[in-house]
mmCIF file of C-alpha atoms in Angstrom:
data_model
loop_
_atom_site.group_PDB
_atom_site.id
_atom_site.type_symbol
_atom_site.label_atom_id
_atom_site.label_comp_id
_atom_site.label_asym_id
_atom_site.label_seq_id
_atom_site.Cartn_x
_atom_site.Cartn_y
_atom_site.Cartn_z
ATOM 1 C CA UNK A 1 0.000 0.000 0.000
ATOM 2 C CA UNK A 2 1.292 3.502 -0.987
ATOM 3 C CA UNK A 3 1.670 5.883 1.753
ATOM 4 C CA UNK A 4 -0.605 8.583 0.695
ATOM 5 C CA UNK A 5 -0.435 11.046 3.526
ATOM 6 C CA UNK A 6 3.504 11.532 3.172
ATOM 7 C CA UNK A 7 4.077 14.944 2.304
ATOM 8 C CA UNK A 8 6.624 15.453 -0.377
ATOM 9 C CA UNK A 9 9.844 16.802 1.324
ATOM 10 C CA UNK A 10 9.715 13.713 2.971
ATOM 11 C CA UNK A 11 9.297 11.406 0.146
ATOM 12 C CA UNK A 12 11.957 9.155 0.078
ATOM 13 C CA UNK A 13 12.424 9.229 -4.435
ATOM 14 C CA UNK A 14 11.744 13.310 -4.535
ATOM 15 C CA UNK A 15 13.898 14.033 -1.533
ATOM 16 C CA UNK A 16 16.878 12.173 -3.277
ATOM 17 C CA UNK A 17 15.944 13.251 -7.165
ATOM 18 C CA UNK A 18 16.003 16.975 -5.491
ATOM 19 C CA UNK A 19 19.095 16.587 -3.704
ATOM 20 C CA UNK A 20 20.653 15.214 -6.726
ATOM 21 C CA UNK A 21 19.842 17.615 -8.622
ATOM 22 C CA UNK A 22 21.255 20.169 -5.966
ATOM 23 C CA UNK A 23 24.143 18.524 -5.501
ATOM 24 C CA UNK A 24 24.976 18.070 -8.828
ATOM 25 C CA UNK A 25 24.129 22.230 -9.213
ATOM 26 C CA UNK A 26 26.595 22.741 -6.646
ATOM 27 C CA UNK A 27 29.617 20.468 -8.509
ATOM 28 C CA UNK A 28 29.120 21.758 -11.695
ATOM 29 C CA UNK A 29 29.554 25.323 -10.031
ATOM 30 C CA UNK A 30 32.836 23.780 -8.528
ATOM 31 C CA UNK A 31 33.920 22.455 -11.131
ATOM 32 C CA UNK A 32 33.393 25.477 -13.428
ATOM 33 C CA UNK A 33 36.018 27.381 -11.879
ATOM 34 C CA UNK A 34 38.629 24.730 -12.452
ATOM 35 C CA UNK A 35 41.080 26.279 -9.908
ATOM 36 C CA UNK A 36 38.782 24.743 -7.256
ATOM 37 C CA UNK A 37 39.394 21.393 -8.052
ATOM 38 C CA UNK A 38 42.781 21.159 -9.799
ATOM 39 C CA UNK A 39 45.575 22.783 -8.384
ATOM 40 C CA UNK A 40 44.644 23.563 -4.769
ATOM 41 C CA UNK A 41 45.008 21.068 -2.283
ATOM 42 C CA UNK A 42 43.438 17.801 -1.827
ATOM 43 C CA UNK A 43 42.129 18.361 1.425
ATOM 44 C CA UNK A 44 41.028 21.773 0.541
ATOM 45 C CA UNK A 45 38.818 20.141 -2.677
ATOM 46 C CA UNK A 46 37.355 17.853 -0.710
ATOM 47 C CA UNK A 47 36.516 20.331 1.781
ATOM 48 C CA UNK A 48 34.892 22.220 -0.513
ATOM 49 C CA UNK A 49 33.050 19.495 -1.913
ATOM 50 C CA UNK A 50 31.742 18.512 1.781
ATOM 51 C CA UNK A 51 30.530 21.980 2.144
ATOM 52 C CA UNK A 52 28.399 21.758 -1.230
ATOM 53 C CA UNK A 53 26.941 19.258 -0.093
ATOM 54 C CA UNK A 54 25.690 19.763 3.170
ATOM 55 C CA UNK A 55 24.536 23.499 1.447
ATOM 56 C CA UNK A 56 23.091 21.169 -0.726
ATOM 57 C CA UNK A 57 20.860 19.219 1.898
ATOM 58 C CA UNK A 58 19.857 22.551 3.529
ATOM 59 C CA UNK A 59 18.803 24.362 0.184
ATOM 60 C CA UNK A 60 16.738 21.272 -0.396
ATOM 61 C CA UNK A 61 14.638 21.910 2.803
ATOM 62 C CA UNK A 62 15.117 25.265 2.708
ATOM 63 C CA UNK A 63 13.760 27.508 6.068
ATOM 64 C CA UNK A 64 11.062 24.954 6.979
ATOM 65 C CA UNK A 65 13.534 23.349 9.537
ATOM 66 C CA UNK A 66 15.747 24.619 12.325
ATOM 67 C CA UNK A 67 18.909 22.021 11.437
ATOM 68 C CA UNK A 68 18.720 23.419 7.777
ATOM 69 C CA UNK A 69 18.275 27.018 8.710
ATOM 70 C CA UNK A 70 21.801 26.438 11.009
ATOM 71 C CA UNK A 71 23.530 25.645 8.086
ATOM 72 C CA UNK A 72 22.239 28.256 5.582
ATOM 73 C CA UNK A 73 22.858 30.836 8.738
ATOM 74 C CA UNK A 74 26.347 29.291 8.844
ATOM 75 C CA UNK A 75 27.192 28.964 5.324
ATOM 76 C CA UNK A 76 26.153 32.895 4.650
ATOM 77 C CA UNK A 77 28.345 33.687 8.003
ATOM 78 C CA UNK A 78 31.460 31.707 6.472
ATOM 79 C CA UNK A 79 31.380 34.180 3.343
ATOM 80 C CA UNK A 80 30.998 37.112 5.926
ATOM 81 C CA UNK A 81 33.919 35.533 7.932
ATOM 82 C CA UNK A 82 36.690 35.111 5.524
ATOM 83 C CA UNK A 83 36.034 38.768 4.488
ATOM 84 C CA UNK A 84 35.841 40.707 8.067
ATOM 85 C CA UNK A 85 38.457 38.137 10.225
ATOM 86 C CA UNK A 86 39.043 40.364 13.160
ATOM 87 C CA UNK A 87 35.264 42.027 13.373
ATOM 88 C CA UNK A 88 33.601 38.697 13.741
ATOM 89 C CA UNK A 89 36.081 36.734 15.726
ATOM 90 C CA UNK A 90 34.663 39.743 18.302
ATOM 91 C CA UNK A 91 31.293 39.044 17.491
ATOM 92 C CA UNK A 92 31.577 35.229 17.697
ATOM 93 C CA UNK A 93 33.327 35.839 20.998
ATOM 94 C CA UNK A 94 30.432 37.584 21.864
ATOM 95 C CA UNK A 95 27.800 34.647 20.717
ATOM 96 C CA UNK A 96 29.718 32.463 22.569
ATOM 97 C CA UNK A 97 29.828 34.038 26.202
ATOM 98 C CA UNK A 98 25.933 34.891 25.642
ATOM 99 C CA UNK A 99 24.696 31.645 24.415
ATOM 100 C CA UNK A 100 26.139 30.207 27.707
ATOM 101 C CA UNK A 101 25.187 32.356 29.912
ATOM 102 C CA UNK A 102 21.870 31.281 28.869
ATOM 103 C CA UNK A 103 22.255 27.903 29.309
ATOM 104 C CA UNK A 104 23.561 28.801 32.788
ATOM 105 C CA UNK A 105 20.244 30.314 33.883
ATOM 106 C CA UNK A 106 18.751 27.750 32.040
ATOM 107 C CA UNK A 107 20.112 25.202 33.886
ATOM 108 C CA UNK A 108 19.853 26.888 37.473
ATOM 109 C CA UNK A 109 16.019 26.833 36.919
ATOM 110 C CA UNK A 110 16.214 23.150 36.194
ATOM 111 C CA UNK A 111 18.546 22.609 39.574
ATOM 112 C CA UNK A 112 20.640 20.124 37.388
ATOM 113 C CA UNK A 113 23.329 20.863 35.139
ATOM 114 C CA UNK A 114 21.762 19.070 32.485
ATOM 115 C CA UNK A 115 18.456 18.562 31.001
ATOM 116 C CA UNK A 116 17.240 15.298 32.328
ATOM 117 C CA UNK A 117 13.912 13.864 30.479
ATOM 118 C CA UNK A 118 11.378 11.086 31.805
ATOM 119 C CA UNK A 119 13.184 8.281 30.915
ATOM 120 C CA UNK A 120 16.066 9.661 33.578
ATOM 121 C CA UNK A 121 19.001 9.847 30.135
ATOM 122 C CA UNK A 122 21.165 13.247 29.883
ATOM 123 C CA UNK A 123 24.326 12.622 28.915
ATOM 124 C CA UNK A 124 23.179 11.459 25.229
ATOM 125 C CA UNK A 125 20.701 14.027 24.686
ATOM 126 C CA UNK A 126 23.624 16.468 24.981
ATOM 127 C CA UNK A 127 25.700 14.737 22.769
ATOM 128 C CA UNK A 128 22.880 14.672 19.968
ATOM 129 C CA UNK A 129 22.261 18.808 20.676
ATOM 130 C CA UNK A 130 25.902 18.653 19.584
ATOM 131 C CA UNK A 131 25.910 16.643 16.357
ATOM 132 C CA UNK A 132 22.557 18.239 15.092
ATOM 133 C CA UNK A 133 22.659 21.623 13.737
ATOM 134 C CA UNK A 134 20.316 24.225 15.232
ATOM 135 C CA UNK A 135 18.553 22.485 18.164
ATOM 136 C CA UNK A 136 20.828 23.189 21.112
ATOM 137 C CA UNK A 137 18.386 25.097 22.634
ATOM 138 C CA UNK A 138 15.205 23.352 21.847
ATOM 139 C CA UNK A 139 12.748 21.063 24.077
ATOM 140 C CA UNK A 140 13.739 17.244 23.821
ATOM 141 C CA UNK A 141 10.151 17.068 21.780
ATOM 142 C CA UNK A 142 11.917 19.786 19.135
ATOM 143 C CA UNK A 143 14.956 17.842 19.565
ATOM 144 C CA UNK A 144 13.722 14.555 18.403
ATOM 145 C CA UNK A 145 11.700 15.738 15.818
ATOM 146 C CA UNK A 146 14.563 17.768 13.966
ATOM 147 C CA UNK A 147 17.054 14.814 14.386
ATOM 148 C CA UNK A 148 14.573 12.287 12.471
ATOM 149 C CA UNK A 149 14.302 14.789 9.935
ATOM 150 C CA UNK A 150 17.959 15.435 9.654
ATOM 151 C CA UNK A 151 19.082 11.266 9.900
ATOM 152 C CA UNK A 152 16.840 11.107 7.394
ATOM 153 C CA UNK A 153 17.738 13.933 4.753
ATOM 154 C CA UNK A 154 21.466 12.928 5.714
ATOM 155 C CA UNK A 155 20.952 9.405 5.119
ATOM 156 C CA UNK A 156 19.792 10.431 1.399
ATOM 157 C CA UNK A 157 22.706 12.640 0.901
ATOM 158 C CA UNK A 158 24.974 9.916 1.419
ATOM 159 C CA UNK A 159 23.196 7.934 -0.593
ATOM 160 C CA UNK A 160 23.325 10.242 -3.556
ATOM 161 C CA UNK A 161 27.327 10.620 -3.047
ATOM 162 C CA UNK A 162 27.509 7.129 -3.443
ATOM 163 C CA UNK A 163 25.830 6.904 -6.351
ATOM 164 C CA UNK A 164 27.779 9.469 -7.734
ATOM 165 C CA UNK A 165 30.915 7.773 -6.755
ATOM 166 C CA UNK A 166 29.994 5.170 -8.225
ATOM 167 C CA UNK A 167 29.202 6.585 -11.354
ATOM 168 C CA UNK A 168 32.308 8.298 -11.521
ATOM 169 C CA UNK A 169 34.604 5.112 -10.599
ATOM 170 C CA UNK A 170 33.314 2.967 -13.740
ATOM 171 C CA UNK A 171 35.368 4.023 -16.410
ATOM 172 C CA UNK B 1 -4.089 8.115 23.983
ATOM 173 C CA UNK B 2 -5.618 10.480 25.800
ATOM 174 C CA UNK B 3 -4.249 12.601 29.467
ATOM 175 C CA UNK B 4 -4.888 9.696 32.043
ATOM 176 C CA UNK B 5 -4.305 12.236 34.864
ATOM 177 C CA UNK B 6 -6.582 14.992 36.334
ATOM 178 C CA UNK B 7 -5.339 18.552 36.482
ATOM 179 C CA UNK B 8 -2.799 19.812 34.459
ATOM 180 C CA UNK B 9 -1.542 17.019 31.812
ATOM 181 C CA UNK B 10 0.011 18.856 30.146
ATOM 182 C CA UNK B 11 3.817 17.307 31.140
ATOM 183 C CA UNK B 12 2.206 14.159 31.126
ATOM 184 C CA UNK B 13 0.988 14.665 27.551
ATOM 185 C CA UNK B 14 4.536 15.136 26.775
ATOM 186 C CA UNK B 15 6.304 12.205 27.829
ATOM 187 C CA UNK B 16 3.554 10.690 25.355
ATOM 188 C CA UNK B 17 5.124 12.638 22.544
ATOM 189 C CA UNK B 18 8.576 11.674 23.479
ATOM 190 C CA UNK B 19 7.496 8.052 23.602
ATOM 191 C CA UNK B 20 5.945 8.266 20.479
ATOM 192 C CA UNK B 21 8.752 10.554 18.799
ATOM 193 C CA UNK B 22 11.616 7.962 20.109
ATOM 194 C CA UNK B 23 9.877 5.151 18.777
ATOM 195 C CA UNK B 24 9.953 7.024 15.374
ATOM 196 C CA UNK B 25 13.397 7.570 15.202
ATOM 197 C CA UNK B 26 14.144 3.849 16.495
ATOM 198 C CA UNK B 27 12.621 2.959 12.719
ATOM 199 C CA UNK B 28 14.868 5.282 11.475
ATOM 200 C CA UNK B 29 18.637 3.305 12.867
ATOM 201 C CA UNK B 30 19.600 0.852 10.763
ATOM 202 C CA UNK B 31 21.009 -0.790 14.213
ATOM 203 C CA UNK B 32 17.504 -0.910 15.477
ATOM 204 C CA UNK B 33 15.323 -1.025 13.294
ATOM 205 C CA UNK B 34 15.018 -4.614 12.711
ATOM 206 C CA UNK B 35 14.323 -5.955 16.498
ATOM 207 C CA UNK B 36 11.979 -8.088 17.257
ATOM 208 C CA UNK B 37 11.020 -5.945 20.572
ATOM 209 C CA UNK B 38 9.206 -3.227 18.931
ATOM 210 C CA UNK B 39 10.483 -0.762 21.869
ATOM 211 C CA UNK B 40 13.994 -0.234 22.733
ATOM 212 C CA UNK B 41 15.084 1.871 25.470
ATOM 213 C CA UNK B 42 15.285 5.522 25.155
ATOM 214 C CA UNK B 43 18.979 6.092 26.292
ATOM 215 C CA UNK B 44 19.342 3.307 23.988
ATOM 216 C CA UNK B 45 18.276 4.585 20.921
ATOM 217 C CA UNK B 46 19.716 8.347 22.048
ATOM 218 C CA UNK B 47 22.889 6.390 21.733
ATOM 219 C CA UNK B 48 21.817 5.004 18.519
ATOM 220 C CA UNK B 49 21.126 7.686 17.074
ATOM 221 C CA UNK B 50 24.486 10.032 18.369
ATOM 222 C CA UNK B 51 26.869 6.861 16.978
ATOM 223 C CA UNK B 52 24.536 6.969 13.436
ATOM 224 C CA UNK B 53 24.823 10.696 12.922
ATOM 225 C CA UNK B 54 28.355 10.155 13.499
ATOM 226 C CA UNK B 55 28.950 7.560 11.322
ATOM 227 C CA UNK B 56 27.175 9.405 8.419
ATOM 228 C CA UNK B 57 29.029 12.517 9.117
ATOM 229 C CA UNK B 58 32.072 10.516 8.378
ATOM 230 C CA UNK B 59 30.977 9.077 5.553
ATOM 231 C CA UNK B 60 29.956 12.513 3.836
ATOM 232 C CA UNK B 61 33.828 13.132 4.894
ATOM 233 C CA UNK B 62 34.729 9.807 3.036
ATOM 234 C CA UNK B 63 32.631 10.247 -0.165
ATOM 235 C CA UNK B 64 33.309 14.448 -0.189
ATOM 236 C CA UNK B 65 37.673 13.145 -0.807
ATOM 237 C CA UNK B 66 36.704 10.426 -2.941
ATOM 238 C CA UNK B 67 34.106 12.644 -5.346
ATOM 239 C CA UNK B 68 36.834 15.152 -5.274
ATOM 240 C CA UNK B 69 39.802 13.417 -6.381
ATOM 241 C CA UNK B 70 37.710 11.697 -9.310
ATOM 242 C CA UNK B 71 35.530 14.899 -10.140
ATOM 243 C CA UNK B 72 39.699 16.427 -10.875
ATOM 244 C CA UNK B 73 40.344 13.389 -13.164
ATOM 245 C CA UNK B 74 37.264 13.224 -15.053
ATOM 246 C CA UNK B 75 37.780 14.009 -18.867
ATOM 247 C CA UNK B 76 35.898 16.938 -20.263
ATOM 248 C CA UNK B 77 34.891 15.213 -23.146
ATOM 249 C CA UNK B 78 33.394 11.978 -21.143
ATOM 250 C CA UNK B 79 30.390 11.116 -20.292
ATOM 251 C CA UNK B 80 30.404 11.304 -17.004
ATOM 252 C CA UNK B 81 31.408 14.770 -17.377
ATOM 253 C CA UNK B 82 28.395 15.302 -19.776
ATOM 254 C CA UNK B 83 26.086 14.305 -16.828
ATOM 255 C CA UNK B 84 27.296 16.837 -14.674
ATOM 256 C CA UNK B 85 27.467 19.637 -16.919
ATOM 257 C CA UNK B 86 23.757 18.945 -18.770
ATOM 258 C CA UNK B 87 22.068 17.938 -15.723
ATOM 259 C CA UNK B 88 19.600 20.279 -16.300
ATOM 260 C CA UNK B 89 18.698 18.861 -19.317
ATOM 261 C CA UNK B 90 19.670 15.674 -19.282
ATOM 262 C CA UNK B 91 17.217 15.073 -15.912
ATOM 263 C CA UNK B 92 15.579 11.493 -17.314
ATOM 264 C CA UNK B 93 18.982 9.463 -17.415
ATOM 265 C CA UNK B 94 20.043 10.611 -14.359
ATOM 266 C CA UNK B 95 16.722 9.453 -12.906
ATOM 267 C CA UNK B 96 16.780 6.606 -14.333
ATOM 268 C CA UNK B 97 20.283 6.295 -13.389
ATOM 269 C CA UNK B 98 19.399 6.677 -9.833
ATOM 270 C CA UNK B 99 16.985 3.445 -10.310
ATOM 271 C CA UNK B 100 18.862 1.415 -10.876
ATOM 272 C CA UNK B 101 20.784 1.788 -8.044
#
């Protein structure tokens, strides 16, 4: 039986037929300017190629999620970075010392350091507000939610780079 | 599944939600997903679920060095080279491409 109800961005085949065709976007823009890919560094190209493709996965979804929002927020930031080095290392400074000083009064409300949820499990739920982008300070309900979504549009991603490995491989 | 308690359920109602919301992600771990007991624990899956974004994060790492170093050997003139250039236009192989595998 065909799931009916499943809304499109989360349809397995147009999630990973979108993504591949942002993905591929992304390359081809790469590889246009050929100094990108040629003569700098190995470690630098495939740097580069990492970044397209996690913009790639947060284009896709666009604003409708907080862990793609992160990275489009981050991505435009980077550009604003490598141009103003000294003004923003103040200003991320400045993030920094607010963002915990939140989570300090956050956490004296709470009397515990960390958040602790029903099933009595902390340590892992900060771990995961680490690895996901954009939920570190969302409920464990927000939390959860955004991770499936992000596992999942990850999970394609790879799955598209493999495919693409692939192709490229058989010669 | 309605608020079994009197007053205000509304933490109660929550916990449901988390139940429900771990369970969904539980389908979602290739580790898990296969069990037999339909519920695993929830500091279970949490761990799950940090080792599995993990993993994949490497593995973009992984596949980002290998694309790169065969995107730079790739002949203009090949096909393969064709696909990403005209993938605008050339959509339906790719597609079907992408069925196969």
């Amino acid at each position: 039986m065909s799931p009916p109800q499943q809304p499109s961005s989360t349809n397995p085949n147009s999630l990973k037929i979108r993504l591949t065709h942002r993905f591929l976007h992304n390359l081809n823009n790469l590889n246009k300017k050929r100094s990108n890919l040629d003569n700098t560094q190995i470690h630098r190209r495939s740097h580069r190629v990492k970044l397209a493709a996690y913009a790639s996965m947060a284009r896709v979804v666009g604003s409708r999620r907080a862990w793609s929002r992160a990275i489009l927020w981050k991505i435009r930031n980077r550009k604003v970075f490598t141009r103003n080095k000294r003004v923003d290392h103040k200003t991320t400074h400045h993030h920094h010392l607010a963002r915990s000083i939140k989570r300090r009064t956050t956490n004296h409300s709470n009397h515990k350091r960390e958040y602790v949820d029903p099933n009595g499990n902390s340590g892992q739920e900060v771990k995961l507000r680490k690895l996901v982008p954009g939920v570190e300070t969302m409920d464990a309900c927000g939390l959860l939610d955004e991770t499936a979504d992000y596992i999942k549009c990850l999970a394609t991603q790879v799955e598209v780079m493999r495919n693409l490995v692939d192709l490229y491989s058989t010669i | 599944m309605s608020s079994r308690r009197s007053g205000s359920g509304a933490s109660r109602i929550t916990d449901d939600q988390i139940i429900d919301l771990v369970a969904k992600l539980q389908q979602l771990l290739p580790e898990l997903r296969n069990r037999r007991s339909n519920k695993a624990s929830a500091s279970k899956v949490l761990q799950e679920t940090c080792n599995y974004v993990r993993s994949l994060h490497k593995e973009v790492d992984d596949l980002s060095d290998r694309l790169s170093r065969l995107l730079s050997t790739i002949d203009d003139d090949s096909p393969q080279a064709s696909i990403i250039r005209n993938e605008f236009t050339q959509t339906f192989p790719i597609i079907e491409f992408l069925r196969v595998y």
